[in-house]
Coordinates of C-alpha atoms in Angstrom, one line a residue:
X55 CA 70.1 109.5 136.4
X56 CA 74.0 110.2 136.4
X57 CA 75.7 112.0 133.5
X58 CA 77.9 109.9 131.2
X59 CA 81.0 110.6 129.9
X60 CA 80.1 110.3 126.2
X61 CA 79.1 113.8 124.1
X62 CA 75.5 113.3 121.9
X63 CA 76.8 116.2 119.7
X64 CA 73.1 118.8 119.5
X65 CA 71.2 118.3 115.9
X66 CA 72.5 121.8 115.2
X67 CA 76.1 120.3 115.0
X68 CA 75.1 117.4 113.3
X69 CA 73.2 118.7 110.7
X70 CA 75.0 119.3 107.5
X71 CA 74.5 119.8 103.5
X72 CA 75.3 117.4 101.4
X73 CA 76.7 117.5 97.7
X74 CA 76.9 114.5 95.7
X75 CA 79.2 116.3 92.9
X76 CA 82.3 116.3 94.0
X77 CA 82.5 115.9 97.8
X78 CA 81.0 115.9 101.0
X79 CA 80.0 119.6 102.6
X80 CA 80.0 119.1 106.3
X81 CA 80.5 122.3 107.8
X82 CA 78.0 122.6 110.4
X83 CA 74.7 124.7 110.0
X84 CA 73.9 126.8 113.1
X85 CA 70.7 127.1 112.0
X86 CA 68.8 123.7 111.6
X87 CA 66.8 121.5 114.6
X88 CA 65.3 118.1 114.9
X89 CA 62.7 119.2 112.9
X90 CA 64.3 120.0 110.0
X91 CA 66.8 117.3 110.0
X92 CA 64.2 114.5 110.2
X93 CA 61.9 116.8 107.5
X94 CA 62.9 114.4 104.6
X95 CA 65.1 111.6 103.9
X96 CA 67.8 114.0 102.3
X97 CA 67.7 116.1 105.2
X98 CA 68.2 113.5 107.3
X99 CA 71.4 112.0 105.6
X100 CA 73.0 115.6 106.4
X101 CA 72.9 114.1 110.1
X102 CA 74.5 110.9 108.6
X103 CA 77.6 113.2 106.9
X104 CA 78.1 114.8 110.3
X105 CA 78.8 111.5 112.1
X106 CA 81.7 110.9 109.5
X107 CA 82.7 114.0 110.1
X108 CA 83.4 113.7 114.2
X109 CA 85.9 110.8 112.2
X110 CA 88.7 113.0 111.8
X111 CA 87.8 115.8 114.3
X112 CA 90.3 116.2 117.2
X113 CA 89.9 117.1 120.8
X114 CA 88.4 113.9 122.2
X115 CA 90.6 114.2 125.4
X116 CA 89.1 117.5 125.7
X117 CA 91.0 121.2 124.9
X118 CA 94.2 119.7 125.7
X119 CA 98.3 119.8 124.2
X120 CA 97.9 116.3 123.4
X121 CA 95.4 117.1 120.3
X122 CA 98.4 116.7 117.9
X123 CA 98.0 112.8 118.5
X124 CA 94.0 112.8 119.1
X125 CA 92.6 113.2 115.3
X126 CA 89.9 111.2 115.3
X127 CA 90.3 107.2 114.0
X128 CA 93.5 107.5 112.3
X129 CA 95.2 108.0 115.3
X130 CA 93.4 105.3 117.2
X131 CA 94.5 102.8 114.6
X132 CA 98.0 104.4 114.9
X133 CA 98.1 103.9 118.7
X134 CA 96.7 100.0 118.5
X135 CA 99.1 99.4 115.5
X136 CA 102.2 100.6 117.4
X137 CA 101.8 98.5 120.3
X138 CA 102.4 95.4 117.9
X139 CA 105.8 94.4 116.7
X140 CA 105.3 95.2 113.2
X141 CA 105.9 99.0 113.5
X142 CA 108.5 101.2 114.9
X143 CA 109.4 104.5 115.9
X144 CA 112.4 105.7 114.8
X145 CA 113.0 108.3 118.1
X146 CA 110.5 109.5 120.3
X147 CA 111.2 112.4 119.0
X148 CA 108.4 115.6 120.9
X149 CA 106.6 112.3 122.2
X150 CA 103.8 111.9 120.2
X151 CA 102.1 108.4 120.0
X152 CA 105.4 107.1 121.6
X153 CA 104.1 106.3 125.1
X154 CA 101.4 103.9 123.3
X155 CA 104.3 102.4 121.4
X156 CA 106.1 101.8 124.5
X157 CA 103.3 100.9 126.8
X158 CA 103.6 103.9 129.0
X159 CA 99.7 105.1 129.1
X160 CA 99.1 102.7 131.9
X161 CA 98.2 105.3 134.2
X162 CA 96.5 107.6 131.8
X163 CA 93.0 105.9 133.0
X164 CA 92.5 108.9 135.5
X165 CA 92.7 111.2 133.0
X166 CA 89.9 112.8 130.1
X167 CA 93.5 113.2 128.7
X168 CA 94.5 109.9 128.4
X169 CA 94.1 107.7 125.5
X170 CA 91.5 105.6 127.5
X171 CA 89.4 108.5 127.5
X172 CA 89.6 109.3 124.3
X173 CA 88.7 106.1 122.4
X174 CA 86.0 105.9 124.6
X175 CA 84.2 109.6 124.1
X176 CA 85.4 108.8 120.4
X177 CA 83.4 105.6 119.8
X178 CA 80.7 106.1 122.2
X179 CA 80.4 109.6 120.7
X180 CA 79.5 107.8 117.2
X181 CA 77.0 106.0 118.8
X182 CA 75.3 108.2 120.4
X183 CA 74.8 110.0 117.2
X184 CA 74.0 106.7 115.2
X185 CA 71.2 105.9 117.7
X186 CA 70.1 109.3 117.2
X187 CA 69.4 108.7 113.5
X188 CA 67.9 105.1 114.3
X189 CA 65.0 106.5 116.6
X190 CA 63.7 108.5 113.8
X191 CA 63.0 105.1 111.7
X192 CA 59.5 104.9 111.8
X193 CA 59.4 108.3 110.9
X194 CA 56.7 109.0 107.9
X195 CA 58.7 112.3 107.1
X196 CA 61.6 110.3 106.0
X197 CA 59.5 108.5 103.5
X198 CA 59.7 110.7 101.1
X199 CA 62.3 108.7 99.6
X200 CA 61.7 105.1 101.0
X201 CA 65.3 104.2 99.0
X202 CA 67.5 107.1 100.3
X203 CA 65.7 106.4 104.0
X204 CA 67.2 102.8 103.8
X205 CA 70.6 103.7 102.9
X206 CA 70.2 106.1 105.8
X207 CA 69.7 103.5 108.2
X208 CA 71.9 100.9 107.0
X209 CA 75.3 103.7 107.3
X210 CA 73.5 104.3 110.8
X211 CA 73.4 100.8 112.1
X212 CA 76.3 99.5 110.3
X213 CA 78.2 102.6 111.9
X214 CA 77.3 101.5 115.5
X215 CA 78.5 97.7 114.7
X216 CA 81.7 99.4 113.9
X217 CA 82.2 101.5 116.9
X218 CA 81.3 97.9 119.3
X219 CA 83.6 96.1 117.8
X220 CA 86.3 98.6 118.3
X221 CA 85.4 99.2 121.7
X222 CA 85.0 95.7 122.9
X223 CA 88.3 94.7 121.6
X224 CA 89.9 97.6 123.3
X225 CA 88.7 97.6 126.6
X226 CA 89.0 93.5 126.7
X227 CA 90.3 90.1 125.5
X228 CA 89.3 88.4 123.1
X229 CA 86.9 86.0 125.7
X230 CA 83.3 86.1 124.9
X231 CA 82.9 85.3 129.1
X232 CA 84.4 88.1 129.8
X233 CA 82.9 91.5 131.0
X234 CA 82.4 93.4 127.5
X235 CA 81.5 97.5 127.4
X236 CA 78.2 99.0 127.8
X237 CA 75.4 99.0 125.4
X238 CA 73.3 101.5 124.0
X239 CA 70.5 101.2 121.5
X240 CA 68.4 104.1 122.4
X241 CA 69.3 108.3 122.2
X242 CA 71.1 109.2 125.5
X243 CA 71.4 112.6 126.8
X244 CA 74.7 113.9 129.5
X245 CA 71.5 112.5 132.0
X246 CA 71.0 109.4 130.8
X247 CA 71.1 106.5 133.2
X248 CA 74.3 104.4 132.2
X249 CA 74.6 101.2 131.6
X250 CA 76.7 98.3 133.3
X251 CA 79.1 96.2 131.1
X252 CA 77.4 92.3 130.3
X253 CA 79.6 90.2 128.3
X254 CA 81.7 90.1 125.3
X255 CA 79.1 87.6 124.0
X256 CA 76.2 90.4 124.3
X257 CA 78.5 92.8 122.6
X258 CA 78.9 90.0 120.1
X259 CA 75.4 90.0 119.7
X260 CA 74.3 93.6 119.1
X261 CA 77.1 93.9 116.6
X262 CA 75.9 91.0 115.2
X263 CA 72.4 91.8 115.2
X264 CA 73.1 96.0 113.9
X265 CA 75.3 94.8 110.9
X266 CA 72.3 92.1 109.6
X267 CA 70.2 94.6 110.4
X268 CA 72.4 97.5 108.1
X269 CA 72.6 94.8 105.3
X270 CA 69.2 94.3 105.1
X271 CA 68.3 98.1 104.4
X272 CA 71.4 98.0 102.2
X273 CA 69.6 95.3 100.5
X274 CA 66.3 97.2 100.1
X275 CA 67.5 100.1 98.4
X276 CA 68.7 101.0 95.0
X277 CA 70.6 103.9 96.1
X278 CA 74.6 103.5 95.6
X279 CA 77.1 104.6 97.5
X280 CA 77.2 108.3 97.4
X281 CA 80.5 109.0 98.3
X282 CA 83.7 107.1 99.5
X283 CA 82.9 107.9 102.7
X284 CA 79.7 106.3 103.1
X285 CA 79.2 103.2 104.3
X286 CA 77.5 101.3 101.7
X287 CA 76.2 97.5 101.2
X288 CA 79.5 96.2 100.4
X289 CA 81.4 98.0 103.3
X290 CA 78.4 96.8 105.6
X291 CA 79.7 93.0 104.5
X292 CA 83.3 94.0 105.0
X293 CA 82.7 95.2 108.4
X294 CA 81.1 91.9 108.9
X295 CA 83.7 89.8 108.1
X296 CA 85.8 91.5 110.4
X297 CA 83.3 91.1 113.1
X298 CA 83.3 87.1 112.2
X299 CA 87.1 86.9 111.9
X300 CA 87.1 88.5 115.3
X301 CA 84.5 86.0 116.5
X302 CA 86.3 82.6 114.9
X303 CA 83.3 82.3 113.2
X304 CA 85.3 81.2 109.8
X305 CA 82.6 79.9 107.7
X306 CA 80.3 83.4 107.9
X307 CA 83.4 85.8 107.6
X308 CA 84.4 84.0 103.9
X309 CA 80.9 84.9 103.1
X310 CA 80.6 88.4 104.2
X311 CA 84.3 89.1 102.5
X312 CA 83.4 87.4 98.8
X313 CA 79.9 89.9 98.9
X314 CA 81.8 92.3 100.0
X315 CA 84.3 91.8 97.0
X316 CA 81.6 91.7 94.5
X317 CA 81.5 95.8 94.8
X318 CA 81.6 97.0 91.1
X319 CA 84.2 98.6 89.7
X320 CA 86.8 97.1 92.4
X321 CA 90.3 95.8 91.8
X322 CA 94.0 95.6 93.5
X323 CA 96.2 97.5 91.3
X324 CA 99.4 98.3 94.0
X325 CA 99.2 101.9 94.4
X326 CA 102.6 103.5 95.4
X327 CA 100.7 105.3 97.8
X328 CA 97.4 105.1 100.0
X329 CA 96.1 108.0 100.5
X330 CA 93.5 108.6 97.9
X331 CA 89.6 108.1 98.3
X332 CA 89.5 107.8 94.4
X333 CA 92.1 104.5 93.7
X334 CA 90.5 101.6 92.5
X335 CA 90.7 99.5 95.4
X336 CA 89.6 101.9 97.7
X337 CA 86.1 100.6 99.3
X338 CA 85.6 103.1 102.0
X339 CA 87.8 106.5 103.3
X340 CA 87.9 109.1 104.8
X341 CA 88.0 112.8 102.0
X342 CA 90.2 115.9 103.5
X343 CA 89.1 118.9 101.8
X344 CA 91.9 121.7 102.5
X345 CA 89.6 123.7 104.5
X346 CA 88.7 121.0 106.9
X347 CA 92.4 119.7 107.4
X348 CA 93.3 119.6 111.2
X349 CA 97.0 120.4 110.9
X350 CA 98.9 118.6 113.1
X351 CA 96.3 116.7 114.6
X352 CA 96.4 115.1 110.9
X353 CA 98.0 111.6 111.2
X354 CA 100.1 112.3 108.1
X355 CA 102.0 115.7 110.0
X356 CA 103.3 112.7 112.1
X357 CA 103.6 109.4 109.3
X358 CA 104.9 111.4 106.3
X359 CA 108.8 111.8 107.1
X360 CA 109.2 114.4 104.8
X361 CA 106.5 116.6 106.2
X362 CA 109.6 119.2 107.0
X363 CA 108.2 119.8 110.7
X364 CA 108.5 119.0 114.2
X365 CA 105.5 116.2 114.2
X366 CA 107.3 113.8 111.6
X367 CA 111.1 113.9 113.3
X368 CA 110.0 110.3 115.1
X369 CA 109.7 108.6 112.0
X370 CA 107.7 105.2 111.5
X371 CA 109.4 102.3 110.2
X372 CA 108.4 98.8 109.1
X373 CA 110.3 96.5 111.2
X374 CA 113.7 95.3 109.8
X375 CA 112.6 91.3 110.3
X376 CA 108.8 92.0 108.6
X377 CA 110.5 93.9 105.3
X378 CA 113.8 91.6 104.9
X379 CA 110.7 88.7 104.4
X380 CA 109.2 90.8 101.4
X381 CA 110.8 89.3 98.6
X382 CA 112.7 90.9 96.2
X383 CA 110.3 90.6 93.0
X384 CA 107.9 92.6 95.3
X385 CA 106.4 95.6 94.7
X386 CA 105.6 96.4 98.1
X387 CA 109.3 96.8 99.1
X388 CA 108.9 100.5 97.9
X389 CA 106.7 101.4 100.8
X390 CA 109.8 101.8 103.0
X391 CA 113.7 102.4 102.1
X392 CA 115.8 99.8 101.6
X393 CA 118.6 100.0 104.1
X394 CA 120.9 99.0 101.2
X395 CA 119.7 101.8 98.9
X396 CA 120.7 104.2 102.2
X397 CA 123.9 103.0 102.5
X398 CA 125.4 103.1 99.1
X399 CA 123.5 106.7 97.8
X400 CA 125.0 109.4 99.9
X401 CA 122.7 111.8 98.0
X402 CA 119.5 110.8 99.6
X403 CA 117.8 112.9 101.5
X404 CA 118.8 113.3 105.7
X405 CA 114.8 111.7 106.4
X406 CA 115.7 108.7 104.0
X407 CA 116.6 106.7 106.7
X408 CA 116.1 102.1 106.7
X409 CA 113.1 101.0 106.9
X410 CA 111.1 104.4 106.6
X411 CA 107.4 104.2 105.3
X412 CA 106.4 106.1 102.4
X413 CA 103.0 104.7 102.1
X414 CA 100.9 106.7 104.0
X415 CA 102.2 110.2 103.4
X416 CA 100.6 114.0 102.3
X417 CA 98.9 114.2 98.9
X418 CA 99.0 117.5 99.2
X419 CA 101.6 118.8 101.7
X420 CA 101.1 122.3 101.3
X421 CA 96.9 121.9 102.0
X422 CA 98.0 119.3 104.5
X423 CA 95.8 117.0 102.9
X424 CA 95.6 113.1 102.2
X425 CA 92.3 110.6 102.6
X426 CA 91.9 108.0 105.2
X427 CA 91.5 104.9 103.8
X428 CA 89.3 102.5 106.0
X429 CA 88.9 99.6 104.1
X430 CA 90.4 98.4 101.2
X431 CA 89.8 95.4 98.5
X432 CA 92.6 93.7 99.7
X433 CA 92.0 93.3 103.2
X434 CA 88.4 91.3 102.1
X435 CA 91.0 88.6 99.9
X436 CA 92.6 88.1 102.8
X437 CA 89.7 87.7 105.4
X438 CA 88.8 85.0 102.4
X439 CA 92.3 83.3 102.5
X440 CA 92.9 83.2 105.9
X441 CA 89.5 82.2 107.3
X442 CA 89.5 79.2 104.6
X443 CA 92.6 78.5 105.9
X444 CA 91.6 78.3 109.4
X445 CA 88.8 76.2 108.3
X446 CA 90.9 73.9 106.5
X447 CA 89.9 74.8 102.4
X448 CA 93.6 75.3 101.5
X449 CA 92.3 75.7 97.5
X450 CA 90.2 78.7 98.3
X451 CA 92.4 80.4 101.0
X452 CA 95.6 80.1 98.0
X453 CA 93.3 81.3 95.5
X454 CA 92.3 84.3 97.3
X455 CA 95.8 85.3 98.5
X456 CA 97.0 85.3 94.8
X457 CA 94.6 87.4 94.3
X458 CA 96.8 89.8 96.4
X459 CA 100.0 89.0 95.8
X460 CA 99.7 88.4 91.3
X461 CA 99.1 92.4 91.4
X462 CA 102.3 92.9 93.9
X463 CA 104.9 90.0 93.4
X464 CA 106.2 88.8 89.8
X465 CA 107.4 85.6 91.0
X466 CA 104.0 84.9 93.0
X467 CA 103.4 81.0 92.2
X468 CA 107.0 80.2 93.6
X469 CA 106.9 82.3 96.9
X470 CA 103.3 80.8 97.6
X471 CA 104.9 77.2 97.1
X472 CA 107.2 77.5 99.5
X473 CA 104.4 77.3 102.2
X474 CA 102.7 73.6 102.9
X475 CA 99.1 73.7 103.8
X476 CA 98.8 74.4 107.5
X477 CA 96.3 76.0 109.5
X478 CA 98.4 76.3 112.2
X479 CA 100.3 79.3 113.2
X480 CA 103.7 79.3 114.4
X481 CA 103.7 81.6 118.0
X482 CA 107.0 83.0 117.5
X483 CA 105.5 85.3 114.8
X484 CA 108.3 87.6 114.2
X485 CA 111.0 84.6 113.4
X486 CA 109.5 82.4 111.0
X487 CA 107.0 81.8 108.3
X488 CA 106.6 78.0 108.0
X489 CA 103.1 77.5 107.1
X490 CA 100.3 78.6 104.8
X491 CA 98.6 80.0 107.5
X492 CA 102.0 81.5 108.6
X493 CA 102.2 83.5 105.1
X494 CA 98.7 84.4 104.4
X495 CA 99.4 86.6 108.2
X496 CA 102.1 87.5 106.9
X497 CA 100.8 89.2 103.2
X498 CA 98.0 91.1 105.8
X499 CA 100.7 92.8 107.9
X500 CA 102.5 93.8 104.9
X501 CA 99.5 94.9 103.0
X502 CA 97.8 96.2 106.0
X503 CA 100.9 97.9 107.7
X504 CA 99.8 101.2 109.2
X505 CA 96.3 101.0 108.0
X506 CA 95.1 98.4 110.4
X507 CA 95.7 97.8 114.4
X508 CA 98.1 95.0 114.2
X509 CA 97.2 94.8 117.8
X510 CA 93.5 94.0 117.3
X511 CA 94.9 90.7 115.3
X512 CA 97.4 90.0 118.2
X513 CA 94.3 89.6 120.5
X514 CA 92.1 87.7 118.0
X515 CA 94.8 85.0 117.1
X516 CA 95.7 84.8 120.7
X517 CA 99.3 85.0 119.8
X518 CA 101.8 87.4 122.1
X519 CA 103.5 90.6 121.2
X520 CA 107.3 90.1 120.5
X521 CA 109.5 93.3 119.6
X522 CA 113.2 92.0 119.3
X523 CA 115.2 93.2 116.1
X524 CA 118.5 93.3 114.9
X525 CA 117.5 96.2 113.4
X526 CA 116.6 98.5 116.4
X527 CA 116.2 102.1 116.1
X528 CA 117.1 105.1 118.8
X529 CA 115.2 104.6 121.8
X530 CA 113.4 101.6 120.6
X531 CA 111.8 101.1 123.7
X532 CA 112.5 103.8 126.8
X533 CA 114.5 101.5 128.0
X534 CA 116.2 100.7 125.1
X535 CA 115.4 96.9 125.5
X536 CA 113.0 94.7 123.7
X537 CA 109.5 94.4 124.5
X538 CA 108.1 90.9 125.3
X539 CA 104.3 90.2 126.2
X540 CA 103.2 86.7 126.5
X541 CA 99.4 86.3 124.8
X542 CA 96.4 87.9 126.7
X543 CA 99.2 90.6 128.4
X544 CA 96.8 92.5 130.8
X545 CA 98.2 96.1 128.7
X546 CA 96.8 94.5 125.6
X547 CA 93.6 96.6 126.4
X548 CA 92.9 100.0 127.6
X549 CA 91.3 100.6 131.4
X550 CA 87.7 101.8 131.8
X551 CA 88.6 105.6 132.2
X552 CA 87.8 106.7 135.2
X553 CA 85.6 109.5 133.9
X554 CA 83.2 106.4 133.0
X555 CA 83.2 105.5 136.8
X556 CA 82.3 109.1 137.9
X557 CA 79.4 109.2 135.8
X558 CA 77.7 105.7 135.5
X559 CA 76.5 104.2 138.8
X560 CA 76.3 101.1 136.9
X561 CA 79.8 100.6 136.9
X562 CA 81.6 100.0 139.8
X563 CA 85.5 100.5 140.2
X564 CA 86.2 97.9 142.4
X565 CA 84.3 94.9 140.7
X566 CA 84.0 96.2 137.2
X567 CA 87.6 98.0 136.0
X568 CA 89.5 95.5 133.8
X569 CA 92.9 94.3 135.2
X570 CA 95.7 96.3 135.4
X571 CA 98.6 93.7 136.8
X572 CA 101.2 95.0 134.3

């Protein structure tokens, strides 16, 4: 039995109250064991609100000065999404996030510091935790209230889909051959005996099997989503399609998105914001109550460029070729400044500088406070139109990108026919839109831009990572030249840390490490 890297946070962490009034309550009790926790079904969804809890805590590297850019998910979506070509940094500024943007973690594997260590205590963390809940599933106890005990399960097993299919398209390509990441079904302890890596395909296949699994409890119960930050049935179906999209399995990912789109009450009103659990199109995020903010860990204290401190000063911008495609009669544009607006107003603030985002900024920058939005409407039109696409029904995959674009663009119809139906994508993604295909990518990365890992689509499109602008901000790379990486670049995924290695005698260094030619 070797220790493993990963934390099971102890019941008495886990365990929380619950209020279904206004918010969740997830300070921890210090007071409550296995026994109580798995007394009742509602006792046992206290275990639940913990897990999305350890979503926005900090300090996965350990007690470290790199917390400020280790807050939970938002900042491992920020890290993938500013190795694409999408996003930019407008300095590096104190250096947060900025050696992910310019692929200078390489050597970070050695490291519980590094960000290879943190994604992987983060992810296997939920897990753990998740599997922790699903042992208790035959328990009578939980019985009690055979509705709430399903909703239980379904967050539980739909939460461990999620965290596999984030880590096995961070620690590999997109190649269901290839070596995938360790799986764990049962509740492990520091002791545990680890497990070696399989394939991609098995990962495939637990996700696969956990999310039908999560749906089907979903199914079974007539108990609604509780809060925005619960996984619910519709959620379940939207982390499904993902899964399909990232598996090229076309047909099932159109499905999973339409039932995920049948959630009541959903639209796709444009919000000049998102950052609030309580919009309309909002299918799943993340609440900040003021008194479990995380200061600077927060991923707005480094997005919002008017948060007024040190955190913020390396802006993020949209990149110049991305925004200059949005047309004019789009809403959207107002996510960022317009470079033109900057350079005939004088009287704009010193932060207003081109190309700034001001999507994903403070609510409330005095509490420090703003929601993480995890999944919204919109993404689920888009799985629809772009798997049709890929699958060649051009009359659903237009139909579902309007869907998008009527509540964003005034002159909608015309900008769509521009675009001949084509299901095939042009490589040089950053010069040219030619295609349907082509511009159904291209409303995602706009609608998606800093809420989504444009990396993670890199990899499942196969398409390389291009950063060449004529727009290019100070220090856009550290060497102050473009950044070119063919498709499948090696430093498209993270190394196995080496933490891993020292604990699991499963894994072996020499055979099992993923390659690190770059």
């Amino acid at each position: 039995m070797k220790k493993l890297t990963y934390i099971l946070l102890s019941v008495v962490l886990l365990a929380t109250t619950f209020s279904c009034q206004d918010h969740l309550n997830t300070n921890p009790t210090t007071t409550a064991d296995e026994t109580t926790v798995f007394a009742s079904a509602s006792n046992a969804m206290a275990a639940m609100n913990g897990i999305y809890r350890l979503m926005y805590r900090y300090g996965w590297g350990g007690a470290s000065n790199w917390d400020h850019e280790n807050g939970g998910i938002m900042a491992y979506i920020t890290a993938q999404d500013l190795m694409g070509e999408d996003r930019l940094m407008n300095d590096m500024g104190s250096g947060w996030f900025y050696m992910d943007y310019a692929y200078g973690i390489f050597g970070d594997y050695s490291s519980v510091l590094g960000r290879q260590y943190q994604v992987w205590n983060f992810f296997y963390t939920l897990i753990s935790n998740a599997n922790y809940i699903i042992a208790h599933e035959s328990d009578e106890a939980l019985q009690d209230d055979p509705d709430l005990a399903n909703y239980l399960f379904g967050q539980a097993y739909a939460m461990r889909a999620y965290s596999y299919l984030w880590l096995v398209q961070s620690y590999q390509q997109n190649d269901p051959s290839l070596p995938g990441v360790p799986i764990y079904t049962e509740p492990t302890t520091p002791e545990s005996e680890g497990k070696g890596r399989g394939t991609v395909q098995d990962v495939y296949t637990r996700i696969n099997e956990d999310i039908n699994t999560a749906i089907s409890y979903f199914e079974n119960s007539a108990t609604e989503q509780q809060h925005p930050s619960h996984i619910d049935k519709y959620v379940a179906y939207g982390i499904k399609a993902r899964a399909m999209m990232v598996q090229h399995n076309y047909k099932e990912a159109v499905t999973a998105a339409k039932e995920a789109l049948n959630k009541p009450g959903i639209s796709m009103d444009f919000t000049e914001t998102v950052n609030d659990i309580s919009a309309t199109n909002v299918m799943w995020g993340l609440e900040i109550l003021t008194d479990q903010a995380i200061g600077n860990a927060g991923i707005y204290a480094h997005m919002d460029a008017d948060c007024g401190g040190t955190y913020c000063v390396a802006q993020h911008l949209i990149s110049s070729w991305l925004y200059d495609q949005i047309p004019a009669t789009d809403s959207r544009r107002a996510w960022w400044t317009d470079p033109a607006e900057v350079d005939k107003n004088s009287k704009l603030p010193s932060y207003q500088k081109p190309y700034i985002q001001h999507k994903l900024v403070y609510k409330n920058a005095a509490s420090g406070t703003g929601d993480y939005i995890l999944m919204r409407a919109e993404e689920m039109a888009l799985i629809v139109a772009e798997a049709a696409c890929h699958d060649k029904d051009y009359t659903t995959a237009r139909e579902y990108v309007k869907m998008v674009t009527s509540q964003r663009d005034s002159d909608y119809e015309a900008n769509l026919a521009k675009y001949p139906d084509s299901n095939v994508i042009t490589t040089e993604t950053s010069t040219q839109i030619n295609s349907l295909i082509d511009y159904i990518l291209f409303q995602r990365r706009v609608e998606l831009w800093g809420e989504f890992p444009r990396m993670q689509d890199l990899q499942r499109l196969g398409l390389p990572m291009h950063r060449n602008y004529s727009y290019q901000p100070n220090n856009h790379t550290t060497d102050g030249e473009p950044l070119d990486f063919e498709a499948g670049y090696d430093g498209f995924i993270y190394a196995i840390p080496l933490e891993e290695f020292n604990g699991n005698t499963a894994m072996n260094p020499e055979t099992d490490q993923n390659p690190m030619d770059y």
